[in-house]
Amino acid sequence: MRKHYHTDRGLFRAVQDVDVEVAPGTITALLGPSGSGKTTLLRLIAGLETPTAGAIAFDGVDMTQRSIQDRDVGFTFQGYALFKHMTVAENIAFGPRVRRLRIDVEARVAELLALTGLAGYGSRYPPQLSGGQRQRVALARALACSPRLLLLDEPFGALDPLVRKALQRSLRDIVREIGVTTIMVTHDQEEAWELADSVVLFNAGRVEQAGRMEDIAARPRSPFVMNFVGDVMHLPAGCLFVRKMGLTTARPFVMVRPSDVSLHADYRQPRICPATVIAKTLVGWTARYYLQFDDGLEMDLLVSKKEDRALYDFGVKQRVYVSCDPSLMLPFEPAELNDPLSEEVLLSRLG
């Protein structure tokens, strides 16, 4: 699948050579940074955009030239797009009535109000609702015509964290109960972890990696994927810690996850590097150690307070030892991150 746009600056490849298969009855997340092509792909699937090349098939049937109405999809937009002059019930009933579906519309509305936790809100108007309630109405309206495919564009982006968490659980339960195949766009990794059966990770219009979120995090195929999914540290490839771990590379930097780095009170193994605790902070249920290696490199590591009391409890200025399996370190060039700000910071460290 390709989608190109002609702009004043030349050809923009919004979607380039994308091949995605979505299993029926599952939730698939299109994940990636802003401008990576995920919303464009969602619009192509919905029929809101026409592909430059390629085809879209539902259950083996080519839908590329079908109209939006003929695709039988439900779509929720980032801004909800509710009709303010209509009640909640009228918003939900709009689709079935316009399409003249042969169903009991009032019964369908009542069913969806109950399913989305909005029973008793049918007579209210969108401006009278909270952001979370408006999102539920948008979801109910998208489901009103019993679509074969549900498309969600950043469904929780405008909500505060507590409401977002509650709605994520509700959405997962609703989709599971109905069994509708769902594709959602998000730039939020936690949202993908929470909701999706599978994830398609986008980078500059291309699919960088696809699969289960835990598999992508454990086995990233590129520096971009490792940098985007989960926490990472960027270390100079020539620093003392990397050399002590036995890793040699021609690339200027090495990426490693903090969770793969271990602290020790004594010199336990050959591949280990001494450091000094220069500060320690306790926040909530965690303890954060700030370390400095003998070459001046600084690193901070987070552990649980329970783990700290049982294994560490190091003091400031105490000598400690740090290790990491070198197979978990990934050498990279700054340009491979496709992140101009990170690239600028890293290049400045090279002098």
XYZ file of C-alpha atoms in Angstrom:
351
model
C 0.000 0.000 0.000
C 1.249 3.464 -0.902
C -0.122 6.963 -0.412
C 1.845 9.888 -1.837
C 1.042 13.588 -1.805
C 2.438 16.265 -4.117
C 3.426 19.330 -2.084
C 5.319 22.575 -2.664
C 8.380 20.806 -1.278
C 8.050 17.835 -3.593
C 6.624 14.335 -3.211
C 5.599 13.353 0.326
C 5.413 9.590 0.904
C 2.872 9.376 3.735
C 2.503 5.579 3.410
C 5.180 3.592 1.607
C 5.131 -0.159 0.832
C 2.906 -1.029 3.803
C 1.564 -4.582 4.014
C -0.570 -5.261 7.099
C -2.852 -8.173 7.934
C -5.335 -7.907 10.818
C -6.808 -11.028 12.416
C -10.618 -11.073 12.841
C -11.955 -10.221 16.292
C -8.682 -8.694 17.508
C -7.483 -5.214 18.445
C -4.549 -3.962 16.374
C -2.713 -0.762 17.325
C -0.996 1.404 14.722
C 1.783 2.883 16.840
C 4.395 5.467 15.989
C 5.485 9.095 16.293
C 3.486 11.965 14.809
C 3.619 12.058 11.031
C 4.696 8.435 10.643
C 1.716 7.413 8.470
C -0.562 5.619 10.912
C -3.581 7.965 10.617
C -3.199 8.066 6.831
C -3.402 4.265 6.741
C -6.529 4.351 8.939
C -8.148 6.841 6.546
C -7.218 4.638 3.578
C -8.894 1.655 5.246
C -12.011 3.734 5.983
C -12.229 5.000 2.398
C -11.576 8.618 3.337
C -8.416 8.577 1.184
C -7.621 6.850 -2.115
C -4.334 4.913 -2.281
C -1.689 5.864 -4.809
C -0.992 2.142 -5.257
C -2.023 -1.098 -3.604
C -5.280 -2.657 -2.465
C -7.453 -2.989 0.654
C -9.279 -6.275 1.205
C -11.819 -7.334 3.824
C -11.958 -11.132 4.198
C -10.342 -11.492 0.778
C -12.781 -9.118 -0.974
C -11.165 -6.096 -2.664
C -12.667 -2.940 -1.126
C -10.273 -0.408 -2.661
C -12.856 1.190 -4.961
C -15.821 0.771 -2.618
C -17.470 3.833 -1.092
C -17.242 4.643 2.604
C -20.837 3.473 3.087
C -20.188 0.149 1.363
C -17.183 -0.682 3.552
C -19.311 -1.212 6.665
C -16.876 0.384 9.107
C -17.387 2.371 12.303
C -15.057 5.342 12.773
C -14.335 7.572 15.769
C -12.407 10.794 15.253
C -9.994 12.540 17.620
C -12.461 15.361 18.311
C -15.450 12.984 18.732
C -17.402 14.867 15.946
C -20.704 14.612 17.826
C -23.730 16.634 16.737
C -24.145 19.240 19.476
C -27.775 19.973 18.578
C -28.729 16.305 18.988
C -29.194 14.374 22.204
C -26.939 11.467 23.060
C -29.628 9.012 21.921
C -30.124 10.901 18.651
C -26.386 10.910 17.980
C -26.238 7.131 18.416
C -29.364 6.584 16.311
C -28.146 8.824 13.476
C -26.298 6.115 11.521
C -28.982 3.416 11.549
C -31.681 5.960 10.603
C -29.722 7.537 7.748
C -28.869 4.087 6.392
C -32.469 2.964 6.996
C -31.409 -0.231 8.673
C -34.212 -2.680 9.356
C -33.644 -2.848 13.083
C -35.364 -1.589 16.210
C -33.314 1.603 16.481
C -34.553 2.559 19.937
C -33.682 -0.883 21.267
C -30.230 -0.665 19.657
C -29.640 2.737 21.251
C -30.716 1.456 24.671
C -28.403 -1.555 24.281
C -25.415 0.620 23.402
C -26.123 3.127 26.180
C -26.021 0.249 28.655
C -22.952 -1.303 27.043
C -20.957 1.948 27.206
C -22.046 2.870 30.730
C -24.318 5.710 29.601
C -27.724 4.397 30.683
C -29.784 7.408 31.762
C -27.805 9.864 29.615
C -29.801 9.460 26.386
C -31.672 12.762 26.739
C -28.576 14.876 27.428
C -26.668 16.920 24.874
C -22.902 16.585 24.167
C -21.984 19.963 25.796
C -23.513 18.650 29.039
C -21.107 15.690 29.141
C -17.524 15.233 30.307
C -14.770 14.364 27.843
C -14.885 10.720 28.866
C -18.652 10.565 28.425
C -18.437 12.186 24.972
C -15.851 9.569 23.979
C -18.265 6.829 25.071
C -21.021 8.387 22.946
C -18.669 8.476 19.949
C -17.873 4.800 20.485
C -21.558 3.875 20.817
C -22.366 5.785 17.620
C -19.554 3.987 15.765
C -21.004 0.638 16.869
C -24.641 1.507 16.158
C -24.690 -0.009 12.663
C -22.926 -3.208 13.822
C -19.836 -2.607 11.661
C -17.536 -5.403 10.535
C -14.555 -3.155 11.378
C -14.092 -0.496 14.072
C -11.526 2.255 13.413
C -10.364 4.477 16.287
C -8.136 7.528 15.708
C -6.332 8.490 18.938
C -9.486 7.662 20.944
C -8.155 8.820 24.322
C -5.699 11.545 23.348
C -7.645 14.479 24.836
C -8.501 12.848 28.169
C -6.774 13.111 31.535
C -4.786 10.024 32.676
C -7.334 8.649 35.172
C -10.247 8.878 32.731
C -8.057 7.460 29.958
C -7.200 4.365 32.023
C -10.855 3.714 32.882
C -11.945 4.078 29.259
C -9.163 1.819 28.016
C -10.473 -0.988 30.216
C -14.047 -0.287 29.093
C -13.100 -0.290 25.413
C -11.246 -3.575 25.728
C -14.224 -5.199 27.462
C -16.728 -3.810 24.936
C -14.703 -4.942 21.923
C -14.220 -8.400 23.438
C -17.945 -8.718 24.166
C -19.045 -7.645 20.689
C -16.184 -9.389 18.894
C -15.685 -6.580 16.366
C -12.295 -6.363 14.624
C -10.684 -3.114 15.757
C -7.818 -0.978 14.445
C -6.722 1.966 16.540
C -4.162 4.712 16.028
C -2.060 5.768 18.995
C 1.322 7.257 19.818
C 1.010 6.055 23.417
C 3.001 2.881 24.144
C 1.113 2.172 27.384
C -2.161 2.325 25.474
C -0.846 -0.242 22.999
C 0.337 -2.491 25.854
C -3.039 -2.186 27.584
C -5.358 -2.742 24.641
C -3.791 -4.334 21.602
C -3.465 -7.982 20.659
C -0.930 -6.925 18.033
C 0.963 -3.753 17.163
C 2.184 -2.279 13.874
C 5.024 0.167 14.536
C 5.392 2.925 11.935
C 8.420 5.021 11.056
C 8.434 7.610 8.250
C 5.567 5.977 6.361
C 6.893 2.422 6.592
C 6.218 -0.503 8.911
C 9.303 -0.860 11.094
C 8.090 -3.954 12.966
C 4.820 -5.773 13.683
C 3.725 -8.366 16.210
C 2.838 -8.661 19.866
C 3.963 -5.674 21.917
C 5.999 -7.786 24.332
C 7.818 -9.489 21.420
C 8.649 -6.143 19.816
C 10.000 -4.799 23.116
C 12.049 -7.942 23.767
C 13.409 -8.348 20.229
C 13.547 -4.964 18.466
C 14.650 -5.214 14.838
C 16.247 -1.778 14.645
C 17.613 1.063 16.782
C 14.454 3.056 15.983
C 12.229 0.316 17.455
C 14.318 -0.125 20.592
C 14.459 3.629 21.120
C 10.712 4.094 20.616
C 9.438 1.140 22.659
C 10.345 1.297 26.350
C 12.996 3.212 28.284
C 16.550 3.298 26.968
C 19.883 4.902 27.765
C 22.242 6.206 25.075
C 25.873 5.551 25.979
C 29.072 6.462 24.096
C 30.389 3.265 22.527
C 33.877 4.036 23.820
C 32.914 4.616 27.447
C 34.432 2.521 30.229
C 31.178 0.711 31.040
C 30.604 -0.485 27.457
C 34.218 -1.570 27.077
C 34.139 -3.474 30.384
C 31.078 -5.364 29.155
C 33.191 -6.601 26.247
C 31.314 -4.846 23.450
C 33.280 -3.322 20.594
C 31.651 -1.521 17.670
C 32.475 1.025 14.972
C 29.256 2.892 15.674
C 29.486 5.899 18.016
C 26.706 5.004 20.474
C 25.192 2.027 22.238
C 21.603 1.722 23.403
C 20.644 -0.273 26.502
C 17.519 -0.601 28.608
C 17.917 0.389 32.280
C 16.021 -2.770 33.240
C 18.844 -4.844 31.675
C 21.511 -3.203 33.841
C 22.278 -4.855 37.210
C 23.733 -3.413 40.404
C 26.050 -5.394 42.705
C 27.619 -4.742 46.086
C 30.813 -6.597 45.207
C 32.968 -7.732 42.296
C 31.100 -10.898 41.249
C 32.031 -11.579 37.628
C 34.620 -10.713 34.960
C 32.337 -8.389 32.982
C 31.593 -5.793 35.627
C 32.363 -2.107 36.000
C 32.926 -0.132 39.205
C 31.059 3.123 39.847
C 30.386 5.521 42.712
C 26.975 6.488 44.087
C 26.821 10.283 43.792
C 23.167 10.690 44.847
C 20.090 8.717 45.849
C 16.435 9.764 45.876
C 13.358 8.007 47.239
C 10.113 8.679 45.381
C 6.939 6.772 46.167
C 7.714 3.064 45.991
C 11.021 3.485 44.183
C 14.645 4.359 44.845
C 16.769 6.026 42.170
C 20.561 5.712 42.238
C 22.748 8.232 40.437
C 26.079 6.658 39.544
C 29.347 7.982 38.169
C 31.904 5.750 36.486
C 35.651 6.334 36.679
C 35.687 7.956 33.216
C 33.087 10.528 34.291
C 30.066 8.898 32.617
C 26.907 9.238 34.719
C 23.991 6.812 34.824
C 20.834 6.599 36.919
C 19.036 3.366 37.765
C 15.608 2.850 39.299
C 14.772 -0.004 41.680
C 11.799 -0.712 43.931
C 12.133 0.237 47.593
C 11.539 -3.385 48.528
C 14.356 -4.504 46.242
C 16.578 -1.711 47.537
C 16.079 -2.698 51.190
C 16.677 -6.388 50.470
C 19.636 -6.165 48.055
C 21.242 -2.749 47.982
C 20.624 0.102 50.431
C 23.758 1.821 49.125
C 24.885 5.131 50.522
C 26.223 8.202 48.766
C 29.947 7.897 47.902
C 29.727 4.108 48.236
C 31.554 2.036 45.643
C 29.235 -0.282 43.654
C 29.531 -2.544 40.616
C 27.431 -2.526 37.454
C 26.941 -5.176 34.772
C 24.905 -5.837 31.638
C 24.744 -8.684 29.141
C 26.454 -7.226 26.018
C 23.996 -9.088 23.754
C 21.314 -6.729 25.090
C 23.254 -3.650 23.970
C 22.473 -2.264 20.520
C 25.064 -0.110 18.683
C 23.584 2.691 16.566
C 24.126 5.868 14.578
C 22.160 8.956 15.723
C 20.421 9.254 12.330
C 18.881 5.781 12.785
C 16.571 7.102 15.516
C 14.717 9.349 13.049
C 14.444 11.902 15.855
C 16.068 15.259 15.008
C 16.192 16.452 18.627
C 17.834 13.266 19.931
C 20.204 13.274 16.965
C 21.264 16.865 17.724
C 21.884 16.058 21.406
C 23.889 12.928 20.589
C 25.994 14.630 17.944
C 26.783 17.433 20.392
C 28.161 14.796 22.790
C 30.560 13.675 20.082
C 31.975 17.194 19.967
